[in-house]
Protein backbone atom coordinates (compact mmCIF):
# COMPACT_ATOMS: atom_id res chain seq x y z
CA UNK A 1 0.00 0.00 0.00
CA UNK A 2 2.87 2.39 0.81
CA UNK A 3 4.37 1.76 -2.63
CA UNK A 4 0.99 2.47 -4.24
CA UNK A 5 0.73 5.78 -2.39
CA UNK A 6 4.27 6.79 -3.33
CA UNK A 7 3.55 5.96 -6.98
CA UNK A 8 0.40 8.07 -6.85
CA UNK A 9 2.28 11.03 -5.33
CA UNK A 10 4.94 10.80 -8.05
CA UNK A 11 2.26 10.78 -10.74
CA UNK A 12 0.59 13.85 -9.27
CA UNK A 13 3.91 15.71 -9.10
CA UNK A 14 4.68 14.82 -12.72
CA UNK A 15 1.25 16.02 -13.83
CA UNK A 16 1.74 19.33 -12.01
CA UNK A 17 4.94 20.17 -13.89
CA UNK A 18 4.66 23.07 -16.35
CA UNK A 19 4.56 22.16 -20.01
CA UNK A 20 5.06 23.87 -23.32
CA UNK A 21 2.15 22.01 -24.89
CA UNK A 22 -1.21 23.59 -25.66
CA UNK A 23 0.29 27.02 -26.16
CA UNK A 24 -1.56 28.64 -29.04
CA UNK A 25 -3.41 31.84 -29.87
CA UNK A 26 -6.56 30.02 -28.75
CA UNK A 27 -5.68 28.32 -25.46
CA UNK A 28 -3.00 28.01 -22.80
CA UNK A 29 -2.62 24.90 -20.69
CA UNK A 30 -2.76 25.68 -16.98
CA UNK A 31 -1.95 22.22 -15.66
CA UNK A 32 -2.52 18.48 -15.83
CA UNK A 33 -4.11 16.65 -12.92
CA UNK A 34 -5.02 13.17 -11.79
CA UNK A 35 -8.75 12.80 -11.18
CA UNK A 36 -8.77 9.14 -10.08
CA UNK A 37 -5.98 6.61 -9.83
CA UNK A 38 -5.64 3.28 -8.00
CA UNK A 39 -2.96 0.75 -8.86
CA UNK A 40 -5.30 -2.25 -8.49
CA UNK A 41 -7.97 -0.88 -10.84
CA UNK A 42 -7.92 -0.31 -14.59
CA UNK A 43 -9.82 3.01 -14.91
CA UNK A 44 -10.87 4.21 -18.34
CA UNK A 45 -13.37 5.81 -20.75
CA UNK A 46 -14.56 8.88 -18.81
CA UNK A 47 -17.33 11.34 -19.53
CA UNK A 48 -18.03 14.52 -17.60
CA UNK A 49 -20.94 16.93 -17.05
CA UNK A 50 -21.91 19.89 -14.92
CA UNK A 51 -25.03 19.03 -12.93
CA UNK A 52 -28.02 21.16 -11.97
CA UNK A 53 -26.51 21.66 -8.50
CA UNK A 54 -23.40 23.20 -10.13
CA UNK A 55 -21.20 20.25 -9.17
CA UNK A 56 -19.29 18.25 -11.73
CA UNK A 57 -19.80 14.55 -12.23
CA UNK A 58 -17.30 12.31 -13.98
CA UNK A 59 -18.30 8.75 -14.86
CA UNK A 60 -15.86 6.05 -15.90
CA UNK A 61 -15.43 2.30 -16.28
CA UNK A 62 -13.52 0.63 -13.46
CA UNK A 63 -12.27 -2.95 -13.70
CA UNK A 64 -9.59 -5.04 -12.00
CA UNK A 65 -6.01 -4.43 -13.07
CA UNK A 66 -5.44 -8.05 -14.10
CA UNK A 67 -1.66 -7.73 -14.01
CA UNK A 68 -1.94 -7.54 -10.22
CA UNK A 69 -3.13 -11.17 -10.36
CA UNK A 70 -0.11 -12.23 -12.36
CA UNK A 71 -1.90 -12.12 -15.71
CA UNK A 72 0.02 -10.77 -18.70
CA UNK A 73 -2.32 -7.91 -19.55
CA UNK A 74 -5.64 -6.23 -18.85
CA UNK A 75 -8.20 -5.95 -21.66
CA UNK A 76 -11.24 -3.80 -22.32
CA UNK A 77 -13.57 -6.77 -21.79
CA UNK A 78 -14.00 -7.91 -18.19
CA UNK A 79 -16.87 -9.50 -16.22
CA UNK A 80 -16.07 -7.18 -13.29
CA UNK A 81 -16.16 -3.85 -15.12
CA UNK A 82 -18.62 -1.45 -13.50
CA UNK A 83 -19.86 2.09 -14.11
CA UNK A 84 -18.77 4.46 -11.33
CA UNK A 85 -18.73 8.19 -10.65
CA UNK A 86 -16.73 10.81 -8.77
CA UNK A 87 -17.75 14.41 -8.08
CA UNK A 88 -16.15 17.82 -7.71
CA UNK A 89 -17.22 21.33 -6.76
CA UNK A 90 -14.52 23.05 -8.81
CA UNK A 91 -13.35 20.52 -11.41
CA UNK A 92 -9.95 20.23 -9.72
CA UNK A 93 -10.56 18.49 -6.40
CA UNK A 94 -12.43 15.21 -6.75
CA UNK A 95 -13.95 12.71 -4.36
CA UNK A 96 -11.55 9.85 -3.69
CA UNK A 97 -13.94 6.91 -3.45
CA UNK A 98 -16.06 6.28 -6.56
CA UNK A 99 -19.77 5.62 -6.16
CA UNK A 100 -21.52 2.95 -8.19
CA UNK A 101 -23.73 4.00 -11.10
CA UNK A 102 -24.57 0.52 -12.34
CA UNK A 103 -23.30 -3.05 -12.20
CA UNK A 104 -24.88 -5.19 -14.90
CA UNK A 105 -26.17 -8.50 -13.47
CA UNK A 106 -25.18 -10.49 -16.57
CA UNK A 107 -21.77 -9.11 -17.46
CA UNK A 108 -19.31 -6.26 -17.59
CA UNK A 109 -20.22 -2.73 -18.67
CA UNK A 110 -18.36 -0.24 -20.85
CA UNK A 111 -17.91 3.45 -21.49
CA UNK A 112 -20.49 5.41 -19.47
CA UNK A 113 -21.56 8.41 -21.57
CA UNK A 114 -23.26 11.20 -19.64
CA UNK A 115 -25.74 13.81 -20.80
CA UNK A 116 -27.22 16.47 -18.52
CA UNK A 117 -30.64 17.58 -19.76
CA UNK A 118 -31.96 21.10 -19.31
CA UNK A 119 -34.38 19.98 -16.60
CA UNK A 120 -31.60 18.34 -14.57
CA UNK A 121 -32.22 14.75 -15.64
CA UNK A 122 -28.99 12.85 -16.28
CA UNK A 123 -28.69 10.08 -18.84
CA UNK A 124 -25.86 7.57 -18.80
CA UNK A 125 -25.54 5.38 -21.89
CA UNK A 126 -23.45 2.22 -21.81
CA UNK A 127 -23.14 -1.25 -23.33
CA UNK A 128 -21.88 -4.56 -22.09
CA UNK A 129 -20.57 -8.08 -22.44
CA UNK A 130 -21.93 -11.38 -21.18
CA UNK A 131 -19.62 -14.27 -20.31
CA UNK A 132 -20.98 -17.62 -21.34
CA UNK A 133 -19.61 -21.10 -20.79
CA UNK A 134 -18.82 -23.32 -23.76
CA UNK A 135 -22.12 -25.19 -23.64
CA UNK A 136 -24.00 -21.89 -23.74
CA UNK A 137 -21.88 -20.52 -26.58
CA UNK A 138 -22.64 -23.58 -28.68
CA UNK A 139 -26.35 -22.82 -28.49
CA UNK A 140 -26.12 -19.12 -29.31
CA UNK A 141 -27.94 -17.89 -32.38
CA UNK A 142 -25.45 -16.83 -35.05
CA UNK A 143 -23.91 -14.49 -35.88
CA UNK A 144 -22.79 -13.04 -32.58
CA UNK A 145 -19.83 -10.86 -31.66
CA UNK A 146 -17.14 -12.33 -29.45
CA UNK A 147 -14.19 -10.46 -27.90
CA UNK A 148 -12.03 -12.70 -25.77
CA UNK A 149 -14.39 -14.44 -23.35
CA UNK A 150 -17.07 -11.77 -23.78
CA UNK A 151 -20.19 -12.03 -25.93
CA UNK A 152 -21.59 -8.65 -26.90
CA UNK A 153 -24.99 -7.87 -25.35
CA UNK A 154 -25.55 -4.37 -26.74
CA UNK A 155 -26.53 -1.03 -25.29
CA UNK A 156 -28.57 0.30 -22.40
CA UNK A 157 -29.27 3.59 -20.62
CA UNK A 158 -29.78 4.46 -16.96
CA UNK A 159 -31.27 7.76 -15.73
CA UNK A 160 -30.98 9.91 -12.63
CA UNK A 161 -33.33 12.69 -11.52
CA UNK A 162 -31.50 13.53 -8.28
CA UNK A 163 -28.02 14.61 -9.43
CA UNK A 164 -26.65 11.09 -9.51
CA UNK A 165 -27.64 10.02 -6.01
CA UNK A 166 -29.72 7.18 -7.46
CA UNK A 167 -30.11 5.60 -10.89
CA UNK A 168 -32.99 3.90 -12.65
CA UNK A 169 -33.12 0.35 -13.88
CA UNK A 170 -31.73 -0.02 -17.42
CA UNK A 171 -33.67 1.19 -20.44
CA UNK A 172 -32.88 -1.06 -23.39
CA UNK A 173 -33.12 0.70 -26.75
CA UNK A 174 -34.42 -1.19 -29.77
CA UNK A 175 -32.38 -3.06 -32.32
CA UNK A 176 -32.46 -1.71 -35.86
CA UNK A 177 -32.86 -3.50 -39.16
CA UNK A 178 -29.21 -3.05 -40.13
CA UNK A 179 -27.95 -4.99 -37.11
CA UNK A 180 -26.97 -8.58 -37.95
CA UNK A 181 -25.63 -9.87 -34.60
CA UNK A 182 -27.60 -11.61 -31.87
CA UNK A 183 -27.14 -11.36 -28.11
CA UNK A 184 -27.07 -14.07 -25.45
CA UNK A 185 -30.90 -14.20 -25.46
CA UNK A 186 -31.03 -14.93 -29.18
CA UNK A 187 -32.39 -11.46 -29.95
CA UNK A 188 -30.89 -8.81 -32.23
CA UNK A 189 -28.34 -6.66 -30.37
CA UNK A 190 -29.81 -3.36 -29.12
CA UNK A 191 -28.19 -0.20 -30.49
CA UNK A 192 -25.23 1.16 -28.57
CA UNK A 193 -22.45 3.71 -28.73
CA UNK A 194 -19.52 5.39 -27.09
CA UNK A 195 -19.99 9.10 -27.66
CA UNK A 196 -21.91 12.18 -26.62
CA UNK A 197 -25.65 12.55 -27.08
CA UNK A 198 -27.09 16.03 -27.57
CA UNK A 199 -30.30 17.70 -26.41
CA UNK A 200 -31.48 19.98 -29.19
CA UNK A 201 -33.14 23.36 -28.86
CA UNK A 202 -36.50 21.65 -29.32
CA UNK A 203 -35.83 19.24 -26.46
CA UNK A 204 -35.37 16.26 -28.77
CA UNK A 205 -32.39 14.12 -27.78
CA UNK A 206 -30.18 12.87 -30.60
CA UNK A 207 -27.97 9.80 -30.25
CA UNK A 208 -25.69 8.44 -32.97
CA UNK A 209 -25.43 4.69 -32.46
CA UNK A 210 -23.48 1.84 -34.01
CA UNK A 211 -24.72 -1.42 -35.48
CA UNK A 212 -22.85 -4.30 -37.08
CA UNK A 213 -23.98 -4.49 -40.69
CA UNK A 214 -21.37 -7.03 -41.85
CA UNK A 215 -20.38 -9.75 -39.40
CA UNK A 216 -17.88 -11.39 -41.76
CA UNK A 217 -15.50 -8.43 -41.51
CA UNK A 218 -16.87 -7.13 -38.17
CA UNK A 219 -17.87 -3.85 -39.77
CA UNK A 220 -20.06 -1.29 -38.04
CA UNK A 221 -21.91 1.75 -39.37
CA UNK A 222 -23.55 4.74 -37.69
CA UNK A 223 -27.25 5.57 -37.42
CA UNK A 224 -29.30 8.30 -35.77
CA UNK A 225 -31.76 7.61 -32.96
CA UNK A 226 -33.89 10.16 -31.16
CA UNK A 227 -35.98 10.48 -28.00
CA UNK A 228 -38.78 12.95 -27.32
CA UNK A 229 -39.42 11.80 -23.75
CA UNK A 230 -36.10 12.50 -22.02
CA UNK A 231 -34.52 9.18 -22.89
CA UNK A 232 -37.30 6.84 -21.83
CA UNK A 233 -37.88 5.56 -25.38
CA UNK A 234 -35.87 5.65 -28.59
CA UNK A 235 -36.72 5.68 -32.27
CA UNK A 236 -34.74 5.23 -35.49
CA UNK A 237 -34.39 8.21 -37.82
CA UNK A 238 -31.65 7.82 -40.43
CA UNK A 239 -28.28 6.60 -41.69
CA UNK A 240 -25.38 8.78 -40.54
CA UNK A 241 -22.50 6.99 -42.29
CA UNK A 242 -22.21 3.70 -44.19
CA UNK A 243 -19.47 2.36 -46.46
CA UNK A 244 -18.72 -1.10 -47.91
CA UNK A 245 -15.29 -1.26 -46.27
CA UNK A 246 -14.96 1.53 -43.70
CA UNK A 247 -16.26 1.06 -40.15
CA UNK A 248 -17.85 4.01 -38.38
CA UNK A 249 -18.32 3.91 -34.61
CA UNK A 250 -17.83 5.78 -31.32
CA UNK A 251 -19.50 8.97 -32.54
CA UNK A 252 -20.52 12.19 -30.79
CA UNK A 253 -23.28 14.46 -32.10
CA UNK A 254 -23.66 18.22 -31.80
CA UNK A 255 -26.21 20.83 -32.91
CA UNK A 256 -24.88 24.13 -34.25
CA UNK A 257 -26.52 27.52 -33.57
CA UNK A 258 -27.86 27.41 -37.14
CA UNK A 259 -29.51 24.07 -36.43
CA UNK A 260 -27.24 21.71 -38.37
CA UNK A 261 -26.58 18.33 -36.78
CA UNK A 262 -22.87 17.54 -36.88
CA UNK A 263 -21.53 14.11 -36.00
CA UNK A 264 -17.87 13.45 -35.21
CA UNK A 265 -17.01 9.87 -36.15
CA UNK A 266 -14.26 7.44 -35.32
CA UNK A 267 -13.31 5.06 -38.12
CA UNK A 268 -11.56 1.75 -38.78
CA UNK A 269 -10.05 0.58 -42.08
CA UNK A 270 -9.59 4.22 -43.04
CA UNK A 271 -6.11 5.04 -41.71
CA UNK A 272 -7.62 6.16 -38.39
CA UNK A 273 -9.09 9.24 -40.07
CA UNK A 274 -11.49 11.32 -38.02
CA UNK A 275 -14.66 12.01 -40.00
CA UNK A 276 -17.50 14.48 -39.83
CA UNK A 277 -21.09 13.97 -40.98
CA UNK A 278 -23.54 16.85 -41.39
CA UNK A 279 -27.31 17.06 -41.63
CA UNK A 280 -29.09 20.26 -42.66
CA UNK A 281 -32.60 18.77 -42.48
CA UNK A 282 -32.98 17.85 -38.82
CA UNK A 283 -31.24 14.50 -39.11
CA UNK A 284 -33.19 13.01 -42.00
CA UNK A 285 -30.08 12.77 -44.18
CA UNK A 286 -26.34 13.08 -43.59
CA UNK A 287 -23.25 13.51 -45.74
CA UNK A 288 -19.91 12.39 -44.31
CA UNK A 289 -16.30 13.22 -45.19
CA UNK A 290 -12.82 12.92 -43.71
CA UNK A 291 -11.66 15.78 -41.50
CA UNK A 292 -8.10 15.31 -42.74
CA UNK A 293 -6.46 14.22 -39.49
CA UNK A 294 -6.21 11.18 -37.20
CA UNK A 295 -8.33 11.09 -34.06
CA UNK A 296 -9.72 8.47 -31.72
CA UNK A 297 -13.03 9.23 -30.45
CA UNK A 298 -13.96 12.89 -30.59
CA UNK A 299 -16.21 14.99 -28.38
CA UNK A 300 -17.49 18.52 -29.00
CA UNK A 301 -18.02 21.30 -26.45
CA UNK A 302 -19.67 24.65 -27.16
CA UNK A 303 -17.59 27.57 -25.95
CA UNK A 304 -19.07 30.83 -24.59
CA UNK A 305 -18.55 32.56 -27.95
CA UNK A 306 -20.25 29.66 -29.83
CA UNK A 307 -17.01 28.26 -31.21
CA UNK A 308 -16.64 24.50 -30.75
CA UNK A 309 -13.83 22.79 -28.85
CA UNK A 310 -13.29 19.31 -30.31
CA UNK A 311 -10.96 17.01 -28.36
CA UNK A 312 -9.66 13.57 -29.30
CA UNK A 313 -7.07 10.96 -28.37
CA UNK A 314 -3.96 10.51 -30.47
CA UNK A 315 -2.98 6.84 -30.54
CA UNK A 316 0.12 7.18 -32.66
CA UNK A 317 3.56 8.13 -31.41
CA UNK A 318 3.87 10.45 -29.61
CA UNK A 319 0.78 9.17 -27.79
CA UNK A 320 -1.41 11.80 -26.20
CA UNK A 321 -4.43 14.11 -26.26
CA UNK A 322 -5.16 16.74 -28.89
CA UNK A 323 -7.87 19.23 -29.80
CA UNK A 324 -9.01 21.81 -32.32
CA UNK A 325 -11.26 24.84 -31.96
CA UNK A 326 -13.76 25.12 -34.81
CA UNK A 327 -16.03 27.97 -35.80
CA UNK A 328 -19.64 27.99 -34.64
CA UNK A 329 -20.89 25.93 -37.59
CA UNK A 330 -17.92 23.49 -37.56
CA UNK A 331 -17.03 24.22 -41.18
CA UNK A 332 -13.30 24.99 -40.79
CA UNK A 333 -12.13 21.58 -39.55
CA UNK A 334 -9.63 21.25 -42.40
CA UNK A 335 -7.74 24.42 -41.46
CA UNK A 336 -8.27 24.69 -37.69
CA UNK A 337 -5.03 24.61 -35.72
CA UNK A 338 -4.25 21.34 -33.94
CA UNK A 339 -3.62 21.85 -30.23
CA UNK A 340 -1.33 19.30 -28.54
CA UNK A 341 -2.52 18.94 -24.95
CA UNK A 342 -0.28 15.99 -24.00
CA UNK A 343 2.14 13.73 -25.82
CA UNK A 344 3.73 11.72 -23.01
CA UNK A 345 1.43 8.70 -23.07
CA UNK A 346 2.97 5.32 -22.35
CA UNK A 347 1.17 3.45 -25.14
CA UNK A 348 -1.76 3.72 -27.52
CA UNK A 349 -4.14 2.57 -24.78
CA UNK A 350 -5.13 6.10 -23.79
CA UNK A 351 -7.52 8.85 -24.73
CA UNK A 352 -11.30 9.01 -25.05
CA UNK A 353 -11.31 12.66 -23.92
CA UNK A 354 -14.44 14.48 -22.78
CA UNK A 355 -14.46 18.21 -22.00
CA UNK A 356 -16.56 20.58 -19.88
CA UNK A 357 -16.41 24.30 -19.14
CA UNK A 358 -15.03 25.48 -15.80
CA UNK A 359 -16.46 28.96 -15.46
CA UNK A 360 -16.34 31.24 -18.50
CA UNK A 361 -12.75 30.91 -19.67
CA UNK A 362 -11.41 27.51 -18.61
CA UNK A 363 -11.93 24.03 -20.05
CA UNK A 364 -11.37 20.75 -18.23
CA UNK A 365 -10.49 17.94 -20.63
CA UNK A 366 -10.84 14.53 -18.95
CA UNK A 367 -9.41 11.31 -20.40
CA UNK A 368 -7.84 8.03 -19.40
CA UNK A 369 -4.09 7.75 -19.50
CA UNK A 370 -1.00 5.75 -18.71
CA UNK A 371 2.64 6.66 -18.16
CA UNK A 372 5.28 4.07 -19.10
CA UNK A 373 2.46 1.58 -19.77
CA UNK A 374 1.48 1.69 -16.11
CA UNK A 375 -1.98 1.19 -14.64
CA UNK A 376 -4.60 3.19 -16.50
CA UNK A 377 -6.00 6.13 -14.58
CA UNK A 378 -8.36 9.05 -15.12
CA UNK A 379 -6.51 12.29 -15.74
CA UNK A 380 -7.38 15.78 -16.88
CA UNK A 381 -5.93 18.96 -18.31
CA UNK A 382 -7.16 22.47 -17.56
CA UNK A 383 -6.93 24.87 -20.48
CA UNK A 384 -7.49 28.62 -20.39
CA UNK A 385 -9.08 30.38 -23.32
CA UNK A 386 -7.00 33.28 -24.61
CA UNK A 387 -8.61 36.63 -25.34
JSON list of C-alpha atoms in Angstrom, two decimals, residues 176-182 209-223 241-248:
[
{"chain": "A", "resi": 176, "resn": "UNK", "atom": "CA", "xyz": [-32.46, -1.71, -35.86]},
{"chain": "A", "resi": 177, "resn": "UNK", "atom": "CA", "xyz": [-32.86, -3.50, -39.16]},
{"chain": "A", "resi": 178, "resn": "UNK", "atom": "CA", "xyz": [-29.21, -3.05, -40.13]},
{"chain": "A", "resi": 179, "resn": "UNK", "atom": "CA", "xyz": [-27.95, -4.99, -37.11]},
{"chain": "A", "resi": 180, "resn": "UNK", "atom": "CA", "xyz": [-26.97, -8.58, -37.95]},
{"chain": "A", "resi": 181, "resn": "UNK", "atom": "CA", "xyz": [-25.63, -9.87, -34.60]},
{"chain": "A", "resi": 182, "resn": "UNK", "atom": "CA", "xyz": [-27.60, -11.61, -31.87]},
{"chain": "A", "resi": 209, "resn": "UNK", "atom": "CA", "xyz": [-25.43, 4.69, -32.46]},
{"chain": "A", "resi": 210, "resn": "UNK", "atom": "CA", "xyz": [-23.48, 1.84, -34.01]},
{"chain": "A", "resi": 211, "resn": "UNK", "atom": "CA", "xyz": [-24.72, -1.42, -35.48]},
{"chain": "A", "resi": 212, "resn": "UNK", "atom": "CA", "xyz": [-22.85, -4.30, -37.08]},
{"chain": "A", "resi": 213, "resn": "UNK", "atom": "CA", "xyz": [-23.98, -4.49, -40.69]},
{"chain": "A", "resi": 214, "resn": "UNK", "atom": "CA", "xyz": [-21.37, -7.03, -41.85]},
{"chain": "A", "resi": 215, "resn": "UNK", "atom": "CA", "xyz": [-20.38, -9.75, -39.40]},
{"chain": "A", "resi": 216, "resn": "UNK", "atom": "CA", "xyz": [-17.88, -11.39, -41.76]},
{"chain": "A", "resi": 217, "resn": "UNK", "atom": "CA", "xyz": [-15.50, -8.43, -41.51]},
{"chain": "A", "resi": 218, "resn": "UNK", "atom": "CA", "xyz": [-16.87, -7.13, -38.17]},
{"chain": "A", "resi": 219, "resn": "UNK", "atom": "CA", "xyz": [-17.87, -3.85, -39.77]},
{"chain": "A", "resi": 220, "resn": "UNK", "atom": "CA", "xyz": [-20.06, -1.29, -38.04]},
{"chain": "A", "resi": 221, "resn": "UNK", "atom": "CA", "xyz": [-21.91, 1.75, -39.37]},
{"chain": "A", "resi": 222, "resn": "UNK", "atom": "CA", "xyz": [-23.55, 4.74, -37.69]},
{"chain": "A", "resi": 223, "resn": "UNK", "atom": "CA", "xyz": [-27.25, 5.57, -37.42]},
{"chain": "A", "resi": 241, "resn": "UNK", "atom": "CA", "xyz": [-22.50, 6.99, -42.29]},
{"chain": "A", "resi": 242, "resn": "UNK", "atom": "CA", "xyz": [-22.21, 3.70, -44.19]},
{"chain": "A", "resi": 243, "resn": "UNK", "atom": "CA", "xyz": [-19.47, 2.36, -46.46]},
{"chain": "A", "resi": 244, "resn": "UNK", "atom": "CA", "xyz": [-18.72, -1.10, -47.91]},
{"chain": "A", "resi": 245, "resn": "UNK", "atom": "CA", "xyz": [-15.29, -1.26, -46.27]},
{"chain": "A", "resi": 246, "resn": "UNK", "atom": "CA", "xyz": [-14.96, 1.53, -43.70]},
{"chain": "A", "resi": 247, "resn": "UNK", "atom": "CA", "xyz": [-16.26, 1.06, -40.15]},
{"chain": "A", "resi": 248, "resn": "UNK", "atom": "CA", "xyz": [-17.85, 4.01, -38.38]}
]
